[in-house]
Tab-separated table of C-alpha atoms in Angstrom:
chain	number	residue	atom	x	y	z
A	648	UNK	CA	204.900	84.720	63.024
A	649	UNK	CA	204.867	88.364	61.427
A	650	UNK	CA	201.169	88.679	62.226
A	651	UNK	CA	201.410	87.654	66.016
A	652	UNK	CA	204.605	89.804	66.490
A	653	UNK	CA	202.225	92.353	65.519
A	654	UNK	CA	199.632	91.424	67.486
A	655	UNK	CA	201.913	91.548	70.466
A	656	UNK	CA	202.812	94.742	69.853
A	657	UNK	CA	199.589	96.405	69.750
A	658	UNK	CA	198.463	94.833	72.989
A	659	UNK	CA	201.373	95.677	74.116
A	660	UNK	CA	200.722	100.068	72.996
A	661	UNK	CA	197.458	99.448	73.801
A	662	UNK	CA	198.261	98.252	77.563
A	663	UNK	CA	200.611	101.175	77.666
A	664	UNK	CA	198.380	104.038	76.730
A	665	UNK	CA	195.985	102.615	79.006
A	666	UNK	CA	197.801	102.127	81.907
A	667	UNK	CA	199.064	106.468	80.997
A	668	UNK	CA	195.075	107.429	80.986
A	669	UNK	CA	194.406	105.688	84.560
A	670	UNK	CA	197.749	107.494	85.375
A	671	UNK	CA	196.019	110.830	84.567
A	672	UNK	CA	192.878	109.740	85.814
A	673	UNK	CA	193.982	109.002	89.407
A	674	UNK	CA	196.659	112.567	89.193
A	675	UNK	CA	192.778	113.935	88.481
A	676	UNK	CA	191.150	112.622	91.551
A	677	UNK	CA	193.633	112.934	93.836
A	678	UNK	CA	193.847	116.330	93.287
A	679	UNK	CA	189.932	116.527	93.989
A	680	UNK	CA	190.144	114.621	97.023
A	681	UNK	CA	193.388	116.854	98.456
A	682	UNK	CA	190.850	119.944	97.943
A	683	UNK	CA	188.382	118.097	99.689
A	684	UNK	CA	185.783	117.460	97.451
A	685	UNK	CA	184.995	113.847	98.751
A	686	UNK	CA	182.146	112.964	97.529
A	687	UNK	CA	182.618	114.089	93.693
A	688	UNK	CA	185.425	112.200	93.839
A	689	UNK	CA	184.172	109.251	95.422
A	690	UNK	CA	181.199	109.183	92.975
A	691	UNK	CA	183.772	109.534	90.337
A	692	UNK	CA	185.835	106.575	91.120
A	693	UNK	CA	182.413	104.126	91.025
A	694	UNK	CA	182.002	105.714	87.480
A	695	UNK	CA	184.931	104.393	86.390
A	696	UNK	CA	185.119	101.023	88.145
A	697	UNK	CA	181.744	100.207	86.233
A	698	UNK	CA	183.286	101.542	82.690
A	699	UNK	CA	186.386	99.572	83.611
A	700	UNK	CA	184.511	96.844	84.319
A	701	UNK	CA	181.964	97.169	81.267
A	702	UNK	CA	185.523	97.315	79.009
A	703	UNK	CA	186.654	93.697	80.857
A	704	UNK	CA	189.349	96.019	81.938
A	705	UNK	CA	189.558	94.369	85.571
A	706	UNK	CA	193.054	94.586	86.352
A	707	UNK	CA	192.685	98.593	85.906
A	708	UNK	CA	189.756	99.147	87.892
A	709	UNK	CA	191.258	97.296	90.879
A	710	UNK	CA	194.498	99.111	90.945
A	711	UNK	CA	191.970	102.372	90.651
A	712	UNK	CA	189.868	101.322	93.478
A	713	UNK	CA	193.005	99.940	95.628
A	714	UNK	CA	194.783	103.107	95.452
A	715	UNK	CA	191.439	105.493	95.609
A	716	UNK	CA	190.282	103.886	99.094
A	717	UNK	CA	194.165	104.494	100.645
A	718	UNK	CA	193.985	107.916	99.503
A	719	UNK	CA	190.250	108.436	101.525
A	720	UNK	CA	191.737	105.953	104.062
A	721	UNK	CA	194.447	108.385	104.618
A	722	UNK	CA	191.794	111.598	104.661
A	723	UNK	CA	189.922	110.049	107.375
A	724	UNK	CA	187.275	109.257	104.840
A	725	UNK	CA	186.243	105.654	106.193
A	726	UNK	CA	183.063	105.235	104.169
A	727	UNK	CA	184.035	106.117	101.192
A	728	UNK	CA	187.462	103.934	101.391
A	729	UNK	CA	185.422	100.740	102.596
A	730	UNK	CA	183.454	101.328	99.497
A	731	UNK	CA	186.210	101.520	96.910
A	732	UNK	CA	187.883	98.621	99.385
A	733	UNK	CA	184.230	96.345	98.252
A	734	UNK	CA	184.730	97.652	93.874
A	735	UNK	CA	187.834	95.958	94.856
A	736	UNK	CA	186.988	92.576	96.252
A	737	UNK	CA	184.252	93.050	93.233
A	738	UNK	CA	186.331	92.628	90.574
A	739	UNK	CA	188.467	90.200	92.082
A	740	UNK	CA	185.194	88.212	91.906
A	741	UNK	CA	183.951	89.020	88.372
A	742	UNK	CA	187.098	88.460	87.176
A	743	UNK	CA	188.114	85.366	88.822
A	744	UNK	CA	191.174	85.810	89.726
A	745	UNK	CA	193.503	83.793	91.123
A	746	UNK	CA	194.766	83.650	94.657
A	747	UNK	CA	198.258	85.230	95.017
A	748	UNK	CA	200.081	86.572	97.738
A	749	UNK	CA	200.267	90.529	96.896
A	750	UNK	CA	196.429	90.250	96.516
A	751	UNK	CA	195.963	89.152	100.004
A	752	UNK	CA	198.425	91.904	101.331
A	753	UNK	CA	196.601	94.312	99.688
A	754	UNK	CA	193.277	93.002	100.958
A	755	UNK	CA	194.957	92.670	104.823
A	756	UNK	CA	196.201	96.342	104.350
A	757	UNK	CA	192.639	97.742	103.322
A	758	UNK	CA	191.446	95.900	106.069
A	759	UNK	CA	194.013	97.176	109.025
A	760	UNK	CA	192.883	100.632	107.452
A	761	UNK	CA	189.180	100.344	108.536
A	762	UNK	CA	187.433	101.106	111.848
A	763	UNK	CA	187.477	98.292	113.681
A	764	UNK	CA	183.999	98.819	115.117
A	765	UNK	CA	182.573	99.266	111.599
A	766	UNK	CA	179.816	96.851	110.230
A	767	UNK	CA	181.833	97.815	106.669
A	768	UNK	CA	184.476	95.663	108.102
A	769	UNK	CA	182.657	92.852	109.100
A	770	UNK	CA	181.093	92.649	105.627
A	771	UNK	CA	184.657	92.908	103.902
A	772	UNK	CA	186.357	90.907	106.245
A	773	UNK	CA	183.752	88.250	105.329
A	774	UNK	CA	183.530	88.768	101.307
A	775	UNK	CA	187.469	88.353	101.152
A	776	UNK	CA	187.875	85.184	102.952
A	777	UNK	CA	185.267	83.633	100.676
A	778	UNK	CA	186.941	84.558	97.622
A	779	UNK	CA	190.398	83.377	98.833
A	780	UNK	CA	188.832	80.227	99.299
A	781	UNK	CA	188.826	79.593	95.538
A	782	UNK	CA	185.038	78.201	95.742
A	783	UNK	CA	186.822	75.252	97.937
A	784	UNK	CA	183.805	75.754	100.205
A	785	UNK	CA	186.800	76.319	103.072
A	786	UNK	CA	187.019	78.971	105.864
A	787	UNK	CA	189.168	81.189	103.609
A	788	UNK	CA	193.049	81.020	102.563
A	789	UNK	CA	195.697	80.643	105.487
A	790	UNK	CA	197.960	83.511	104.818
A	791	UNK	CA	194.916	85.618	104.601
A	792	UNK	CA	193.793	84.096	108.012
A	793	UNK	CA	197.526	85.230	108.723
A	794	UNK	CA	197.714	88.299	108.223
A	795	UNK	CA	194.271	89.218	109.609
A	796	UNK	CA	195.141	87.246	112.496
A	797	UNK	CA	198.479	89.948	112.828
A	798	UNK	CA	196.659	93.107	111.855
A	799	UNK	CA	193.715	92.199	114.912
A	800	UNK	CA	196.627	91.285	117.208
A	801	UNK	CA	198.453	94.587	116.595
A	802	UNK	CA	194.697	95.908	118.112
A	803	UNK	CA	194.910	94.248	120.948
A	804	UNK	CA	191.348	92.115	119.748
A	805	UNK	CA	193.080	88.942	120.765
A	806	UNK	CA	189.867	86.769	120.297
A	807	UNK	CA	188.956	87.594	116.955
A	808	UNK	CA	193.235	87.095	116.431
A	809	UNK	CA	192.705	83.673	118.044
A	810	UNK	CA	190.371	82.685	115.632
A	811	UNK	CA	192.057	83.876	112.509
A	812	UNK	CA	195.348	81.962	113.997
A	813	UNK	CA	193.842	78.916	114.391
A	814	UNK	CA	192.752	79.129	110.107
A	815	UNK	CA	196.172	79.960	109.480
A	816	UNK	CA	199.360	78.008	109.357
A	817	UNK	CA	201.496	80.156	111.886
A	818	UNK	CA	201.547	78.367	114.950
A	819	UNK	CA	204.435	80.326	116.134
A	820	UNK	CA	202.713	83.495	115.800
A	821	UNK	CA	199.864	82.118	117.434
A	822	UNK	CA	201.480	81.183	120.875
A	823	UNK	CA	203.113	84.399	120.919
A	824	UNK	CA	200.042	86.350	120.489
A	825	UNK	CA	198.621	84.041	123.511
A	826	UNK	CA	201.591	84.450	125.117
A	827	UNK	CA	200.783	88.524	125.434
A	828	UNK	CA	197.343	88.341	125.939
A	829	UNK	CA	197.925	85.894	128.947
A	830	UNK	CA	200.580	88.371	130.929
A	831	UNK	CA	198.127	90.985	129.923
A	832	UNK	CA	194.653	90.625	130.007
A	833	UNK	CA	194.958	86.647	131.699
A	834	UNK	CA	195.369	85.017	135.474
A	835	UNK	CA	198.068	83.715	136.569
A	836	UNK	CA	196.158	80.909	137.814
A	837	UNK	CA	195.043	79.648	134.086
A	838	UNK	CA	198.333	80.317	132.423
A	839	UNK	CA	197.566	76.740	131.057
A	840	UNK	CA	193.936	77.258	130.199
A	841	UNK	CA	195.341	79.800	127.172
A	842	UNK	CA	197.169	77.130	125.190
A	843	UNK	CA	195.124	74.263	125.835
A	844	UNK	CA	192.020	75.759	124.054
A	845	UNK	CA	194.162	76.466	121.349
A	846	UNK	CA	196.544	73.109	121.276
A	847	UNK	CA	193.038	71.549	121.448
A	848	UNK	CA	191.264	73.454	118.967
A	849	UNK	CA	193.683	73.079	116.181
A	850	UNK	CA	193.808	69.082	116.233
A	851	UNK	CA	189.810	69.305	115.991
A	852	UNK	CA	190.580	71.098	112.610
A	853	UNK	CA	193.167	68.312	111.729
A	854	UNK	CA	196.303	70.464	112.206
A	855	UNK	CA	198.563	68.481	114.223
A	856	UNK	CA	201.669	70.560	112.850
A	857	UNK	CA	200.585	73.717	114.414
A	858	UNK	CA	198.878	72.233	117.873
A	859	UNK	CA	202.594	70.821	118.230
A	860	UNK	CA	204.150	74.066	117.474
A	861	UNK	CA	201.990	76.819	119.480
A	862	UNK	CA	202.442	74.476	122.819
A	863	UNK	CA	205.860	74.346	122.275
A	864	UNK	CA	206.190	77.893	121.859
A	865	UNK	CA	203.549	78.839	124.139
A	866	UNK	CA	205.436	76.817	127.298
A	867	UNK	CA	208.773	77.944	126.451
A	868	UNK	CA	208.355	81.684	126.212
A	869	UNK	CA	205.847	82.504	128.657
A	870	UNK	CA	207.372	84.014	131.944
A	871	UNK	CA	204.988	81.801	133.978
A	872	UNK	CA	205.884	78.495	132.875
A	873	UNK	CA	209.087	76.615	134.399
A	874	UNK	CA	211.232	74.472	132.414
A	875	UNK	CA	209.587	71.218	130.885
A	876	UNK	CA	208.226	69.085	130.440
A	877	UNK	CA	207.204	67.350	132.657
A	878	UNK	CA	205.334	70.837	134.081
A	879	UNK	CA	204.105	71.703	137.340
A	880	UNK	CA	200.642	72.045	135.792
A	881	UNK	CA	198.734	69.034	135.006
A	882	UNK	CA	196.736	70.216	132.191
A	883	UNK	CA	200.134	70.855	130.535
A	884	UNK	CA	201.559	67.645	131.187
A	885	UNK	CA	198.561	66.536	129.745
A	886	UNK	CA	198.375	68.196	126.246
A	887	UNK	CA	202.244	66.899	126.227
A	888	UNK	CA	201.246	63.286	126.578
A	889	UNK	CA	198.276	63.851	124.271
A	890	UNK	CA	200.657	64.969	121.103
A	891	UNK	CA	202.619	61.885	121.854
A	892	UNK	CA	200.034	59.907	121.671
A	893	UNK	CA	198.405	61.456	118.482
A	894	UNK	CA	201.251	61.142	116.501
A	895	UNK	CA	201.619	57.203	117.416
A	896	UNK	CA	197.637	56.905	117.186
A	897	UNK	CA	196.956	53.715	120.175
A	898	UNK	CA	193.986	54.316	121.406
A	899	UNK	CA	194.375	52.630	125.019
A	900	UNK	CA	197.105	55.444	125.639
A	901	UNK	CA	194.308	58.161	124.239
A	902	UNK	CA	191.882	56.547	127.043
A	903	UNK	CA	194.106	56.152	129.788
A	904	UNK	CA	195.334	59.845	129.366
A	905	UNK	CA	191.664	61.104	129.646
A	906	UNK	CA	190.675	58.701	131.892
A	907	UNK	CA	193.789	60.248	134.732
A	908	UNK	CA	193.558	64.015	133.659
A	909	UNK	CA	189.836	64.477	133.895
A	910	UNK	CA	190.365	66.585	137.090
A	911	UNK	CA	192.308	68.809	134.824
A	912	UNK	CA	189.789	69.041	131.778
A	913	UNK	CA	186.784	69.766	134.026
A	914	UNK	CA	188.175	72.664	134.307
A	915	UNK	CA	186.549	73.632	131.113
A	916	UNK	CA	183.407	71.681	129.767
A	917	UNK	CA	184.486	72.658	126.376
A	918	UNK	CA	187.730	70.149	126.407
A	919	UNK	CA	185.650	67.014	126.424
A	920	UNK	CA	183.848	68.242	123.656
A	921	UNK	CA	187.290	68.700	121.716
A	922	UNK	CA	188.387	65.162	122.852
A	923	UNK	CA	185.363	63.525	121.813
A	924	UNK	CA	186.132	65.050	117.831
A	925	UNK	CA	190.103	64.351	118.604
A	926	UNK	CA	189.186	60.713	119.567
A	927	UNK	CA	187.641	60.367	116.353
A	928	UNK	CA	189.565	61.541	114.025
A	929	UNK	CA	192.840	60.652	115.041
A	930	UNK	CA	192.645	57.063	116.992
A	931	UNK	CA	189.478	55.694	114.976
A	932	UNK	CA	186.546	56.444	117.700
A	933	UNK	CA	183.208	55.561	116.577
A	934	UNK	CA	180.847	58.623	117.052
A	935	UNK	CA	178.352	58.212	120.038
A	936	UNK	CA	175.394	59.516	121.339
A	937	UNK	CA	177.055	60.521	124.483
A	938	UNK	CA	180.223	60.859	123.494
A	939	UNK	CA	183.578	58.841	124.287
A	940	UNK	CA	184.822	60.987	127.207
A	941	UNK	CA	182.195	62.877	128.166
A	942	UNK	CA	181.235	62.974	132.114
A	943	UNK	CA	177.989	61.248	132.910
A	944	UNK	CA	174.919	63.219	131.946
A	945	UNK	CA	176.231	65.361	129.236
A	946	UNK	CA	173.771	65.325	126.465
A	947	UNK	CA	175.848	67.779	123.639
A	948	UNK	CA	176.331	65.964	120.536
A	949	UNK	CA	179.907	65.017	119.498
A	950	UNK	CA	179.235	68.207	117.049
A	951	UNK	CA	179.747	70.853	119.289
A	952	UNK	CA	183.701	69.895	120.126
A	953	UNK	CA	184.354	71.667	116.856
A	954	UNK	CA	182.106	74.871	117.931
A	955	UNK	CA	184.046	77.268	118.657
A	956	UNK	CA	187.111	76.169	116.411
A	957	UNK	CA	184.847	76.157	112.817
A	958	UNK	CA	182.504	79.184	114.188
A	959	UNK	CA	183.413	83.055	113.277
A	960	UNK	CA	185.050	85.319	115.153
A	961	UNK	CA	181.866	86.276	117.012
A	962	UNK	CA	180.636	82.883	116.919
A	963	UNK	CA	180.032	81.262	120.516
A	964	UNK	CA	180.799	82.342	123.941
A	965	UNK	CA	183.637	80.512	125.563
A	966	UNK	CA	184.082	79.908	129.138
A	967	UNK	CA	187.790	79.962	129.549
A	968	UNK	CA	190.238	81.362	130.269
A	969	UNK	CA	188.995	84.175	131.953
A	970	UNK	CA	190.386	87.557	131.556
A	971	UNK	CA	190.854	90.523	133.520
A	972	UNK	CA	188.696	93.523	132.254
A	973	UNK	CA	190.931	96.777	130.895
């Protein structure tokens, strides 16, 4: 018991003194970058990160490199901060860390810092959802997906928000996010065609929760939309029918409602495709070659009604809605 005590206490010095050198350490290299000297001090951070590293001393170098890239963020110095903002992601990797919540923050905040037209972004944006995916082999953790999602709506780059909405868990936020880039960017004509992509889009990944929750929000906050339902668009009425009937899973009610509404969904040839996957895996549809409610002389597999849901934010083009160029 003696011995450990002592153990503990050491580790405990030890931890203490080390945590005072990085102390002086960063004093040292923020005082080099306020003079300006960038680059020695950028070269001097990767010398560290690697000793850190070599010394198993992960924790340390990530704090280093965390606060190192907000001080070049903030100094306009966007290549060297996305390359402390990778050291970081690094030793989240090589030390395997564990998914927690102030982790992703900090990863969404290095990322709101970057230029949004930088390939640097793209690459980190990319890196950190794998490794909040735990080696699941998923699309990346939903909060991170979350607070992406916020940080690209803020930008007013509502498709790449779309995307990272539709990974996350936030329904709400995603309607509202629709909501504003339909008044803004959206016609009045397709009001609709906004939320049924997405309604659509999240039951093809299985999330009936949040296809429930971002039509619900959607209709009753946008200024378009009269009291319902029933609505005075079809496609609505539609999508409200089609919730019912995925929660009580009878698949004559599935067929009948896409069997009346199909002037509605040829709106876009995408919805099909999302029916066909939503046929399956809620009311027990066997796949087909051509599909379970696909108009004659379609030839997509039942693959693609997932396309545009699983893909990345610049994965395919999508036809609707259509938006107004700024």
């Amino acid at each position: 018991m003696a011995a450990a005590a002592m153990a503990e206490q050491e580790s405990a010095r030890n931890g203490a003194r080390n945590r005072g050198g990085v102390q002086r350490v960063e004093g040292k290299l923020r005082a080099s970058v306020e003079k300006g000297d960038y680059y020695e001090a950028h070269q001097m951070y990767r010398t560290l990160f690697f000793r850190y590293t070599s010394q198993s001393r992960h924790a340390e170098a990530r704090e280093l490199m965390c606060s190192g890239a907000l001080l070049f963020f903030s100094h306009g110095q966007q290549n060297s901060a996305a390359d402390l903002s990778m050291l970081v992601l690094e030793s989240l990797e090589k030390a395997e860390v564990e998914v927690a919540d102030e982790l992703l923050e900090n990863l969404a905040k290095l990322f709101s810092l970057m230029d949004p037209s930088s390939p640097e972004r793209v690459a980190f944006v990319s890196r950190a959802l794998k490794w909040s995916s735990g080696g699941s082999g998923k699309l990346g953790h939903p909060r991170l997906h979350q607070l992406l999602a916020l940080t690209l709506w803020k930008e007013q780059n509502y498709c790449e928000s779309r995307y990272h909405f539709l990974h996350s868990a936030d329904g709400e936020g995603c309607a509202n996010m629709l909501v504003e880039y339909s008044t803004s960017r959206g016609f009045r004509s397709e009001v609709d065609m906004f939320v049924a992509q997405a309604v659509l889009q999240f039951l093809c990944l299985k999330n009936k929760r949040s296809a429930s929750v971002v039509f619900s929000t959607y209709t009753r906050k946008h200024p378009s939309i009269e009291g319902g339902p029933p609505f005075v668009q079809p496609l609505l009425n539609f999508l409200w029918f089609l919730l019912l009937a995925v929660d009580g899973g009878k698949l004559t009610v599935f067929t009948v409602l896409c069997e009346q509404y199909q002037p509605s969904l040829r709106r876009d040839p995408m919805y099909n495709e999302y029916l066909d996957r939503i046929g399956q895996l809620f009311f027990g549809v066997t796949p087909r070659g051509r599909g379970f409610v696909r108009e004659p002389g379609r030839a997509r597999g039942p693959a693609a009604a997932c396309a545009c849901a699983l893909a990345g934010p610049r994965g395919p083009p999508r036809r609707a809605p259509r938006v107004d160029p700024q």
